Coordinates of C-alpha atoms in Angstrom, one line a residue:
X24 CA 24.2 -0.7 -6.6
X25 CA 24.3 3.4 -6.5
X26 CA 23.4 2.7 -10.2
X27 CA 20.6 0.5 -9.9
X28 CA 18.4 2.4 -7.3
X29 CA 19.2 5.7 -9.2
X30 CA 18.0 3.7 -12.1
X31 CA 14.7 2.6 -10.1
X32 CA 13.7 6.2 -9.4
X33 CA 14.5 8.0 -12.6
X34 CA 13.9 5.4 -15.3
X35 CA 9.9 5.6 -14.6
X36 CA 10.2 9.2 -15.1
X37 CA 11.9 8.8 -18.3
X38 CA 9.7 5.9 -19.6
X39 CA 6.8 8.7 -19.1
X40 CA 7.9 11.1 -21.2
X41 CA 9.3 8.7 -23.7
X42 CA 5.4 7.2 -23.6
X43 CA 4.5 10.6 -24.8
X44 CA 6.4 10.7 -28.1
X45 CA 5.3 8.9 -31.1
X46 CA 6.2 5.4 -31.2
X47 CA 9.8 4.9 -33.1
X48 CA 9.2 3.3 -36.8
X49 CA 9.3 -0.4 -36.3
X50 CA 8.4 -0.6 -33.0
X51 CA 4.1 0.3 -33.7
X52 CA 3.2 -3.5 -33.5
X53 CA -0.5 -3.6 -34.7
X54 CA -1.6 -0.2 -33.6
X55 CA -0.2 2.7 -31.5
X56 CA -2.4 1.8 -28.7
X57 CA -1.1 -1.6 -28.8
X58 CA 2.9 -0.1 -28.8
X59 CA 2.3 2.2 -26.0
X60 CA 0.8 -0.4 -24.2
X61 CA 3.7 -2.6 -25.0
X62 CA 6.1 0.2 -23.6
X63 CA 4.8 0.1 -20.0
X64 CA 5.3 -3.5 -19.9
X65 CA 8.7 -2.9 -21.1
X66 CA 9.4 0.1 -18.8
X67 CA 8.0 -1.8 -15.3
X68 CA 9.5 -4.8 -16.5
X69 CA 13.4 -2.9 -16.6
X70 CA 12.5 -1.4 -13.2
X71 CA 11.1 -4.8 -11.7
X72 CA 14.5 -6.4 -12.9
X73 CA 16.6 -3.6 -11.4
X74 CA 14.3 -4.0 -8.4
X75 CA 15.2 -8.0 -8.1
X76 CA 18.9 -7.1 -9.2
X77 CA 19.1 -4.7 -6.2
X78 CA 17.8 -7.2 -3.4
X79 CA 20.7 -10.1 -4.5
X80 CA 23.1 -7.5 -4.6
X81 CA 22.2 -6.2 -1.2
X82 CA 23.9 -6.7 2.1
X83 CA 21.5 -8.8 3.7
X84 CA 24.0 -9.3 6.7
X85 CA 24.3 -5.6 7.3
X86 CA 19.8 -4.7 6.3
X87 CA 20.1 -2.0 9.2
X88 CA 23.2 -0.2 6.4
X89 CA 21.7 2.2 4.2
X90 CA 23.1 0.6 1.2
X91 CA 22.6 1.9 -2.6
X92 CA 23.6 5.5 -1.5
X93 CA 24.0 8.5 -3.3
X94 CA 24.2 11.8 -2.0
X95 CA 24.2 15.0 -3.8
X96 CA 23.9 18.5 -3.2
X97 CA 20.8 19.8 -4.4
X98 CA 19.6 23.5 -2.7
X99 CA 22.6 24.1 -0.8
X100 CA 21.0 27.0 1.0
X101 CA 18.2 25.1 2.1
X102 CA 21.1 22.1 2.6
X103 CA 18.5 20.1 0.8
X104 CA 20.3 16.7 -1.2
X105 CA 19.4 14.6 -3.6
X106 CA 20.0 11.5 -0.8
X107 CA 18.9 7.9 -1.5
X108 CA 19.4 4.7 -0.3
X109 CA 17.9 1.6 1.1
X110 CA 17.6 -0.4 4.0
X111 CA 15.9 -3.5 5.4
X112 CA 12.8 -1.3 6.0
X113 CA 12.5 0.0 2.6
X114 CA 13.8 -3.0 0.3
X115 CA 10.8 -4.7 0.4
X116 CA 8.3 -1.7 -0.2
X117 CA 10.4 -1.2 -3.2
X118 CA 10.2 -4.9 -5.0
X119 CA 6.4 -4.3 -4.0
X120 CA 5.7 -1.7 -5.9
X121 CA 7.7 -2.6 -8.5
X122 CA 5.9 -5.7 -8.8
X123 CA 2.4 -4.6 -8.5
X124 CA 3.2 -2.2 -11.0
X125 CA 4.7 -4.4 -13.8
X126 CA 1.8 -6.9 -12.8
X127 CA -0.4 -4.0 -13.9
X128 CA 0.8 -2.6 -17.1
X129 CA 1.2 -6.5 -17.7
X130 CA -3.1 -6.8 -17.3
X131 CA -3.6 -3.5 -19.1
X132 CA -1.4 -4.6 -22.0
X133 CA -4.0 -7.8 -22.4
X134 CA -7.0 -5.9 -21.3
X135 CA -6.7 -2.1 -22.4
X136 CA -8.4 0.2 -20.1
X137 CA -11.9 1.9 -21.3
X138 CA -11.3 5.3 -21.4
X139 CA -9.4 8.0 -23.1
X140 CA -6.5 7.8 -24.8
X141 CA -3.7 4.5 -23.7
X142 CA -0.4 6.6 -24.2
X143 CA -2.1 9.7 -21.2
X144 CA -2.6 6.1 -19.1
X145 CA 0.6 4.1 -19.5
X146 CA 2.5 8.1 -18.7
X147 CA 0.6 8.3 -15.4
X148 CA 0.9 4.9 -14.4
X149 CA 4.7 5.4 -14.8
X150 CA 4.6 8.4 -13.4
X151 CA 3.1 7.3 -10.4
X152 CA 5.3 4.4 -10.1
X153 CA 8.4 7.0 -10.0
X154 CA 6.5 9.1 -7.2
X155 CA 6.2 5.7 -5.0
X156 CA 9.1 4.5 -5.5
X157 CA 11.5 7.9 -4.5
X158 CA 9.2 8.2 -1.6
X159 CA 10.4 4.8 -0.2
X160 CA 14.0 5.4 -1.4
X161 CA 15.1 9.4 -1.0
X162 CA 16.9 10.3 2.6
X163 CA 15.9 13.9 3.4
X164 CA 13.0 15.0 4.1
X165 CA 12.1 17.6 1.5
X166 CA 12.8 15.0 -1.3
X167 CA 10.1 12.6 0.8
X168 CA 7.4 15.6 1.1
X169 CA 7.7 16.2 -2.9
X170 CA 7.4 11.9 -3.6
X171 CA 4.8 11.7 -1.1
X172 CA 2.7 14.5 -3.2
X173 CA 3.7 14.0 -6.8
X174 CA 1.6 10.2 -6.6
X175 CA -1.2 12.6 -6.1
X176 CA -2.0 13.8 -9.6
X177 CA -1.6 11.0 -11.7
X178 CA -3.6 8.6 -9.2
X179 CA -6.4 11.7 -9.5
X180 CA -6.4 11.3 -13.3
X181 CA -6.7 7.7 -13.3
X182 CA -9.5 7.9 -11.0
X183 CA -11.5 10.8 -13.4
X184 CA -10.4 9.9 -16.6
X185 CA -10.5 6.3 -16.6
X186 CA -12.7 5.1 -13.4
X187 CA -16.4 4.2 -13.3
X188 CA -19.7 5.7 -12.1
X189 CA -19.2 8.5 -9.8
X190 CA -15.5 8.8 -10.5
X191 CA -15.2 12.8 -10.5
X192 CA -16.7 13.4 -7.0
X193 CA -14.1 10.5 -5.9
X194 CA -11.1 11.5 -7.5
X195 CA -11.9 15.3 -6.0
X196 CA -12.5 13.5 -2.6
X197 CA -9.1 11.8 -2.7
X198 CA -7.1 14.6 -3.4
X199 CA -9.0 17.3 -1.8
X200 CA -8.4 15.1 1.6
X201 CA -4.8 14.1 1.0
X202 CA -3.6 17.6 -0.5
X203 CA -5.0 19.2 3.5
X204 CA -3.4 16.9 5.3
X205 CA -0.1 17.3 3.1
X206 CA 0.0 21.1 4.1
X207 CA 0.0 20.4 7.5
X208 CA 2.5 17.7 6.9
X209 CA 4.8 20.0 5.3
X210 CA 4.8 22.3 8.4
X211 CA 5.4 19.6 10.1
X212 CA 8.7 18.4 8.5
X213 CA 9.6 22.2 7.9
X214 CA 9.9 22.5 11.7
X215 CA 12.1 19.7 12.7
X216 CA 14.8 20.5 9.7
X217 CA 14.5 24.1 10.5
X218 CA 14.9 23.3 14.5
X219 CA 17.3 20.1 14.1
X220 CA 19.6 22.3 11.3
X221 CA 19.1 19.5 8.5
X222 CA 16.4 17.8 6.6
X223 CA 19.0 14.3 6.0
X224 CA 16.7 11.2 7.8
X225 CA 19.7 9.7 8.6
X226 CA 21.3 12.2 10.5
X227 CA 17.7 13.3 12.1
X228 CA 17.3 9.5 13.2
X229 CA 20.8 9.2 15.0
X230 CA 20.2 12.3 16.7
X231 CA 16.8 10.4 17.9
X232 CA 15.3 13.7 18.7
X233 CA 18.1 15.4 20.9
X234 CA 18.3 18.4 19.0
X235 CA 14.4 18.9 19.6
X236 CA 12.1 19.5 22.7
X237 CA 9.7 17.6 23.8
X238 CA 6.7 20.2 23.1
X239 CA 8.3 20.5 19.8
X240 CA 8.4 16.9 18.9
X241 CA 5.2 16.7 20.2
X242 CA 4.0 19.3 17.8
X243 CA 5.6 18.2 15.0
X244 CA 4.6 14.4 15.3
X245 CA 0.9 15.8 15.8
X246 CA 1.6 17.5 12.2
X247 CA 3.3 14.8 10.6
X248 CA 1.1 12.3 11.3
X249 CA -2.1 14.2 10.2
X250 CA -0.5 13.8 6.7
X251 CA 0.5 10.6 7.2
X252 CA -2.5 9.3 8.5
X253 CA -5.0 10.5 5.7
X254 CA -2.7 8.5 3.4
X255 CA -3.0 5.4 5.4
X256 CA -5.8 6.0 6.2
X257 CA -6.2 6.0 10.0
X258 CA -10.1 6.0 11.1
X259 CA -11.5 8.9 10.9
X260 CA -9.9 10.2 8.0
X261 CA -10.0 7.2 5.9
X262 CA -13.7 8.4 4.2
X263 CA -12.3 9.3 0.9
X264 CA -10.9 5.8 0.4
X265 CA -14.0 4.2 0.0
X266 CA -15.1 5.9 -2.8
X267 CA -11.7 6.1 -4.7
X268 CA -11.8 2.7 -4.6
X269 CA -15.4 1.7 -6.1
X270 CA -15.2 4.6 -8.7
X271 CA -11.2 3.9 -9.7
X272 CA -10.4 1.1 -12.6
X273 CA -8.8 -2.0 -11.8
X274 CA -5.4 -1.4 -11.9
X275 CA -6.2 1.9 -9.7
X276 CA -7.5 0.0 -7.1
X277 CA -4.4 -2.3 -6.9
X278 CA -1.9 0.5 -7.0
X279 CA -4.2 2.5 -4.3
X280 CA -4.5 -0.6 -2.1
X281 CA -1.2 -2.7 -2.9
X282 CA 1.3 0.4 -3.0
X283 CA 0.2 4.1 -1.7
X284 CA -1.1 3.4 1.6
X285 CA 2.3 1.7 2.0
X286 CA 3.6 5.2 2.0
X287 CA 1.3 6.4 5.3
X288 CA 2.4 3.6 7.6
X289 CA 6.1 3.7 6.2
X290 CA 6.8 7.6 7.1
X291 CA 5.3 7.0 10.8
X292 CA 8.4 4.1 10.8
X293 CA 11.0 6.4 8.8
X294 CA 10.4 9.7 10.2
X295 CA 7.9 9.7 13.2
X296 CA 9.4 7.0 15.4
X297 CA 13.1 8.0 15.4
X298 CA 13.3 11.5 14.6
X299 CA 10.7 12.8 17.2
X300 CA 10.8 9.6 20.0
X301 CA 9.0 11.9 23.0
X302 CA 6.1 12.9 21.1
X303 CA 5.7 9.8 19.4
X304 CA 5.3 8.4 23.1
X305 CA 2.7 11.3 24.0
X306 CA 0.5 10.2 21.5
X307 CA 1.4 6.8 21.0
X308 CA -1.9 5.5 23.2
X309 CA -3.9 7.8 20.7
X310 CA -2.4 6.5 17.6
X311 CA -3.3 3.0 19.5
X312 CA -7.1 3.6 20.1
X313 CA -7.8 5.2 16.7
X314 CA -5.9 2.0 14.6
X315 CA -8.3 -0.8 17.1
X316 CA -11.3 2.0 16.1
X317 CA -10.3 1.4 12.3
X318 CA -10.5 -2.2 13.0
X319 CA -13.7 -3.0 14.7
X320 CA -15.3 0.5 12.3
X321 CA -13.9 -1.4 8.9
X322 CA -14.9 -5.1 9.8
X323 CA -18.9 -3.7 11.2
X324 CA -18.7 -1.8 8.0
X325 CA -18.1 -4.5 5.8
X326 CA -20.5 -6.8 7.5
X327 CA -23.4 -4.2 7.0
X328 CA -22.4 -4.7 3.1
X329 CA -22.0 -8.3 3.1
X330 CA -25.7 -8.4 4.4
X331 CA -28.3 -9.9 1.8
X332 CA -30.1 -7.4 0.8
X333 CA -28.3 -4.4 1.5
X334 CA -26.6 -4.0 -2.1
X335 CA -23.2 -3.8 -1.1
X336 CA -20.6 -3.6 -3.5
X337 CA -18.0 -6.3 -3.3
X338 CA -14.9 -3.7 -4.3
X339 CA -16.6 -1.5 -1.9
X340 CA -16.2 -4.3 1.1
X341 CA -13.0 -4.8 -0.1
X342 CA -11.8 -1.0 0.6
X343 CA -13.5 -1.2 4.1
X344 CA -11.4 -4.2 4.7
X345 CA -8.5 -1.8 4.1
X346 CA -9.1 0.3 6.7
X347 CA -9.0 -2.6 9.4
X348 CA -5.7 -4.5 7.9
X349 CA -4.3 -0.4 7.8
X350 CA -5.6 -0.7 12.0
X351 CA -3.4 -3.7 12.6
X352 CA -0.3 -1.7 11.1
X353 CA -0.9 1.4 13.1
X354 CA -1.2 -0.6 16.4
X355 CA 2.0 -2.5 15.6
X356 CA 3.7 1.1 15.3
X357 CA 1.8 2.6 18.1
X358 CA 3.3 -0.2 20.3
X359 CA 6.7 1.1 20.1
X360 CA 7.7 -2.4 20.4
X361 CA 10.8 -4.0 18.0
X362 CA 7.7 -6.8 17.8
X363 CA 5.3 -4.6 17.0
X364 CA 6.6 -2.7 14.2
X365 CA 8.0 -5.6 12.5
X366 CA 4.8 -6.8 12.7
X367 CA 3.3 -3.5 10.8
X368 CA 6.1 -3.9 8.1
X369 CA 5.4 -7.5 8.0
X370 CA 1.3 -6.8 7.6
X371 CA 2.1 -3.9 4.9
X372 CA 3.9 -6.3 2.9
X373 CA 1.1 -8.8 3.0
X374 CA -1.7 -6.0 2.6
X375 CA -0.2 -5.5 -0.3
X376 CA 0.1 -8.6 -1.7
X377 CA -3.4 -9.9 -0.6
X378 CA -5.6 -7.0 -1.5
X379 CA -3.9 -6.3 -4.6
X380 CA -4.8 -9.9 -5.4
X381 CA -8.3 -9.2 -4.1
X382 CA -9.2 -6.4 -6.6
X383 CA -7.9 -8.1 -9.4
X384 CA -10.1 -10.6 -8.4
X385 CA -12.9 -8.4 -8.0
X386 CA -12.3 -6.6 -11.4
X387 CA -12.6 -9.9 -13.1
X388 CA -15.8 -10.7 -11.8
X389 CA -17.4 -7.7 -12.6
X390 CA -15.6 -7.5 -15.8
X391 CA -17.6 -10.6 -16.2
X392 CA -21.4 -10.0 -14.6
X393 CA -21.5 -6.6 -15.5
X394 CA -21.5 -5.3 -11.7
X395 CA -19.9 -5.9 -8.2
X396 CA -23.6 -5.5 -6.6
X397 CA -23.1 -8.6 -3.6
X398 CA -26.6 -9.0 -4.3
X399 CA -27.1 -9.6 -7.7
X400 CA -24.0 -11.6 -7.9
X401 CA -26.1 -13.7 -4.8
X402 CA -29.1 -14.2 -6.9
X403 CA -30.9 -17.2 -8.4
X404 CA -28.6 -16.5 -11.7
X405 CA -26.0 -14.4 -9.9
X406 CA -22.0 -15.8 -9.7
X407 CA -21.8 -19.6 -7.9
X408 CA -18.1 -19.3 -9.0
X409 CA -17.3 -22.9 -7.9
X410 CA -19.8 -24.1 -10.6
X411 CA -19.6 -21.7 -13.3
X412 CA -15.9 -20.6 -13.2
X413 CA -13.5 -22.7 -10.7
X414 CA -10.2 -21.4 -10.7
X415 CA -11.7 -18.1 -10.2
X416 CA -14.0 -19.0 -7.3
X417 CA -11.1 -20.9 -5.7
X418 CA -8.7 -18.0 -6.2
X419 CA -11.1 -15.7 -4.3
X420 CA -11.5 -18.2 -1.8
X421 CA -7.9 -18.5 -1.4
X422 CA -7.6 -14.6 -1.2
X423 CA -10.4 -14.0 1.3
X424 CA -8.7 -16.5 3.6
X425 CA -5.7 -14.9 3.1
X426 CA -6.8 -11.4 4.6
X427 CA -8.7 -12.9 7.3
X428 CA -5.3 -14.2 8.9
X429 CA -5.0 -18.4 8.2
X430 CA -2.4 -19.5 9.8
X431 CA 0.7 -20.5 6.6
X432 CA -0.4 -17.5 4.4
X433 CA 0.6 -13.4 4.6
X434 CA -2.0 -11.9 6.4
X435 CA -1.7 -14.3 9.7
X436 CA 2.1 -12.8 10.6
X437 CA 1.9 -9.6 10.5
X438 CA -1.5 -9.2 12.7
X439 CA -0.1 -11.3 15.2
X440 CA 3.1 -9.6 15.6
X441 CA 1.4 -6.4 16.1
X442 CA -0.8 -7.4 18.7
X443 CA 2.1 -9.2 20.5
X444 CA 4.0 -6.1 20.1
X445 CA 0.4 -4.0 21.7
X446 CA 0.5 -6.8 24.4
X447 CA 4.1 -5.7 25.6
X448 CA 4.4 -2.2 24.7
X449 CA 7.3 -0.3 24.8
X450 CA 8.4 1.1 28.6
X451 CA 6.6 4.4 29.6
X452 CA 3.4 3.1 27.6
X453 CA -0.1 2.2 29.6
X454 CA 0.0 -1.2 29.6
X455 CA -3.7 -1.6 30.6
X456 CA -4.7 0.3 27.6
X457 CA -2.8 -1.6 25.5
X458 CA -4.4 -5.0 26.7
X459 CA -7.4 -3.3 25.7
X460 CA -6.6 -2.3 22.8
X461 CA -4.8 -5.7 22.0
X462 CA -8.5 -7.6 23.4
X463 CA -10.6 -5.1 20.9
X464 CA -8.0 -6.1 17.7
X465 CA -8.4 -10.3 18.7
X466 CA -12.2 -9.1 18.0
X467 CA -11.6 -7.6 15.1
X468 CA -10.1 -10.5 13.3
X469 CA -13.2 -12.7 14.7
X470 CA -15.5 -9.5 12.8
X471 CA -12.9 -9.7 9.8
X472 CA -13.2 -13.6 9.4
X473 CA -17.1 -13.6 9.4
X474 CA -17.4 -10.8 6.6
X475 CA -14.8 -12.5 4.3
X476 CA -16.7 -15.9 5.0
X477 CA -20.0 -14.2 4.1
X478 CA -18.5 -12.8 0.8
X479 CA -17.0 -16.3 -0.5
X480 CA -20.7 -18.1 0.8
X481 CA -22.7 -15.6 -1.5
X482 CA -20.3 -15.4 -4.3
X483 CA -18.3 -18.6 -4.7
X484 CA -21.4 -20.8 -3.6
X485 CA -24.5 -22.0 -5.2
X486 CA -26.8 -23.9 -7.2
X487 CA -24.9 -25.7 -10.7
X488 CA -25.2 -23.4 -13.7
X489 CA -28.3 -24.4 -15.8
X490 CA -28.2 -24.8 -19.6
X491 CA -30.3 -21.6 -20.0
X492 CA -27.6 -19.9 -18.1
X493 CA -24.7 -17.6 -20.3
X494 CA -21.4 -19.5 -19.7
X495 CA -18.7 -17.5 -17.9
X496 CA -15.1 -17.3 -18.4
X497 CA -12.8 -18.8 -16.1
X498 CA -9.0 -17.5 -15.3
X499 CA -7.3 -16.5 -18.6
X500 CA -3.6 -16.6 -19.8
X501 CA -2.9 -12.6 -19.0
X502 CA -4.8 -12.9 -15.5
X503 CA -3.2 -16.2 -14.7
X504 CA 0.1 -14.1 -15.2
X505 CA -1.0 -10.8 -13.3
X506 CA -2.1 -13.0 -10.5
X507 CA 0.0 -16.3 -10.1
X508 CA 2.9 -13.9 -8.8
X509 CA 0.7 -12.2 -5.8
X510 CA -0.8 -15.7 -4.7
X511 CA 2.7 -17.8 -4.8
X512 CA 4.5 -15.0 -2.5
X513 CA 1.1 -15.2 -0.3
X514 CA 2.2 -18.3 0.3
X515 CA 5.8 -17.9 0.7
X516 CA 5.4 -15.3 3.3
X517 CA 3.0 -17.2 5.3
X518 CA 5.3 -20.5 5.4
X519 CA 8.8 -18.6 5.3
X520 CA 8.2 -15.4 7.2
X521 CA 11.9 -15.3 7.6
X522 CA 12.9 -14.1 4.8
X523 CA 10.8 -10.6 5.2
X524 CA 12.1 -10.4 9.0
X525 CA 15.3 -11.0 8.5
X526 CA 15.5 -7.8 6.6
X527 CA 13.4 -5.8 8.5
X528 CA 14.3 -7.1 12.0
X529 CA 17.9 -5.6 12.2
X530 CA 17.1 -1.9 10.8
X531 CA 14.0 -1.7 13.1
X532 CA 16.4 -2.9 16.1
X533 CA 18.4 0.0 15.3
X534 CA 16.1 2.7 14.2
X535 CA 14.5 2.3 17.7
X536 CA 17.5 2.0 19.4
X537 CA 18.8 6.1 17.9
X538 CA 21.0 4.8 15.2
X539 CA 22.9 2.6 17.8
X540 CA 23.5 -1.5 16.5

């Protein structure tokens, strides 16, 4: 078990720089391109298996037991380890992003992306799946600051080097934003291991803040979440997403949406919550009224581009739409609530799934029509994906009812949990601004169901294809693969939500209760 996470973190690093070399003799296939390309499958394929490996190998009876552990002495005048392990919380962010990422170099392998060179792509695709995955696996906090910030660079390449139209200014606007609110992140964390005499999580969340004041706590949960909450990103400092998304390539989007604003909500549950409990209830109703904000802000935003006539673009929508699932996870946390935040955990899971899904769908239409434009796609020749391409007008269907909450898929759990949790909040907590804030999020799933419904009327729907009309692909064998994955664990989740709380349930019990079973 040490092996396998060890293996996890480090062999996505490794597959990097061996991406860099020349391909070994025998090994070229057709064309370098085509070997290099070959290696990433290869690479996210040993890491999703080690991933898989890991989960029947873990302890489900004991999820709230770090589990996979190694600790080694790293800076030892800093008392800075090398300390990883797993728990019920984490597991599942870690088979996510393994996932998703295999999924992509799986697509990129059938559909190399236009751009520069495929070896500099498959290298920062790995080397971005290393940076996720230590950030939901190392156990002291320095290690978590340097994850959390080494996803920045290669996500910023992928976004300039291989994105579309206005891909510099976005890729500058991503890590312009996330790099300031790291700094004051850092401070942040440096503050509470200075002031608590370690920077080991797991010590930090047994303590459960007793080594720290409450102005301190307060101070440092108002720097730690700054960072946190540009990465997740919390209204108002979600603007850069928007444009990351449109401008980023497929597989960019999926990682952006699917895996690293995973890493925002997850370090308010790792590190916020039970290392600093005081402040988090000082600014708990805060956190509250800025995620219900995100909500109602991302669902009236994607109505105004769902609008005929307002030449919305559909990935666009779909990176709005972010921003109110991301609300739903903050509430859940904000509520303090074992309800709520297994409700968050539940909706980042699903999130992840379902959008990812989402822009693969979206990349394959306007990999297709040439554009994303809502209205051209609406026109009198524009998609009517039902007629003209079936599967893939039903699978869109299927994913826009999935984000919008139906009841038996992902998206409906998680959402409801949170605003159960919100309903009940945690004692100490304004209960009459949390019935607000849980009456604003009902309304944002009515907002979030009329956008989504809007999208499939204008895109799926329409007059039969005419002769004169260029015949349009439907699902092929690679995007059948990518995507059967992400739509079959959709469904899972929604009709066996078990099997996601069972693991989260007993480490969130715990975290909340200071280490204690």
């Amino acid at each position: 078990m040490q092996f396998l996470l060890a293996f996890i973190v480090a062999a996505p690093l490794l597959g990097a720089v061996a991406a860099l070399l020349p391909a070994p003799p025998g090994l070229k296939g057709t064309s370098p391109d085509q070997a290099v390309l070959r290696h990433g499958v290869t690479v996210t394929g040993a890491v999703l298996a080690a991933a898989i490996a890991l989960t029947l190998g873990f302890d489900h009876d004991n999820a709230s037991r770090m589990q996979a552990t190694t600790d080694i002495s790293w800076i030892p005048a800093l008392d800075v380890r090398i300390h990883l392990g797993v728990d019920g919380i984490s597991l599942p962010l870690l088979v996510l992003t393994a996932l998703l990422t295999f999924l992509c170099a799986l697509y990129s392998y059938a559909k190399p992306p236009a751009g520069p060179s495929p070896r500099a792509f498959v290298a920062l695709l790995l080397v971005l799946e290393a940076g996720t995955l230590a950030t939901f696996a190392v156990l002291d906090l320095l290690l978590f600051f340097l994850a959390f910030e080494m996803v920045l660079i290669p996500m910023y390449f992928l976004i300039a080097r291989w994105g579309g139209e206005g891909r510099q200014a976005a890729a500058w606007k991503f890590i312009l934003f996330t790099l300031l609110g790291s700094v004051v992140m850092l401070l942040g964390l440096l503050l509470v291991g200075l002031k608590a005499g370690t920077f080991d999580m797991v010590a930090l969340a047994t303590d459960n803040g007793r080594a720290l004041s409450t102005s301190l706590q307060v101070i440092a949960v108002l720097a730690i979440g700054v960072g946190l909450a540009v990465k997740t990103p919390m209204w108002p400092l979600h603007s850069w997403l928007p444009d990351a998304h449109t401008a980023a390539p497929t597989v960019g989007s999926v990682l952006l949406a699917g895996v690293l604003l995973k890493m925002g909500t997850y370090g308010f549950v790792r590190i916020v919550l039970p290392i600093a409990p005081d402040g988090m209830h000082v600014f708990a109703p805060y956190l509250a009224a800025f995620a219900v904000a995100g909500i109602i802000y991302g669902s009236l935003a994607c109505l105004a581009l769902a609008r005929s006539g307002a030449r919305g673009d559909l990935k666009r929508l779909i990176a709005y739409s972010s921003v109110g699932h991301m609300g739903f996870v903050l509430l859940g946390i904000a509520s303090m609530t074992p309800t709520g935040v297994n409700g968050a955990l539940f909706a980042n899971i699903a999130h992840g799934l379902i959008t990812g899904l989402l822009f693969f769908l979206v990349g394959a239409v306007k990999d297709r029509f040439g554009t994303a434009d809502l209205d051209t796609l609406a026109g009198a020749t524009g998609a009517a994906l039902y007629g003209r391409a079936p599967r893939l007008g039903g699978l869109l269907a299927f994913g826009a009812v999935a984000s919008l909450g139906l009841p038996g898929l992902a998206g409906f759990w998680g959402e409801m949990l949170a605003m159960f949790g919100a309903f009940q909040p945690a004692e100490g907590l304004s209960r009459p601004a949390f019935l607000t804030y849980t009456a604003v999020a009902c309304f944002g799933t009515l907002l979030t169901a009329a956008y989504l419904l809007v999208v499939v009327r204008r895109v799926c729907m329409g007059a039969r294809p005419t002769a004169d009309q260029p015949a349009v692909a439907d699902v092929q064998g690679h995007e059948f693969a990518a995507w059967t994955p992400l739509a079959a664990l959709t469904v899972l989740a929604g009709l066996w939500p078990a099997v996601l709380l069972g693991l989260t349930d007993p480490a969130v019990q715990q975290l909340l209760a200071g280490g204690k079973s």
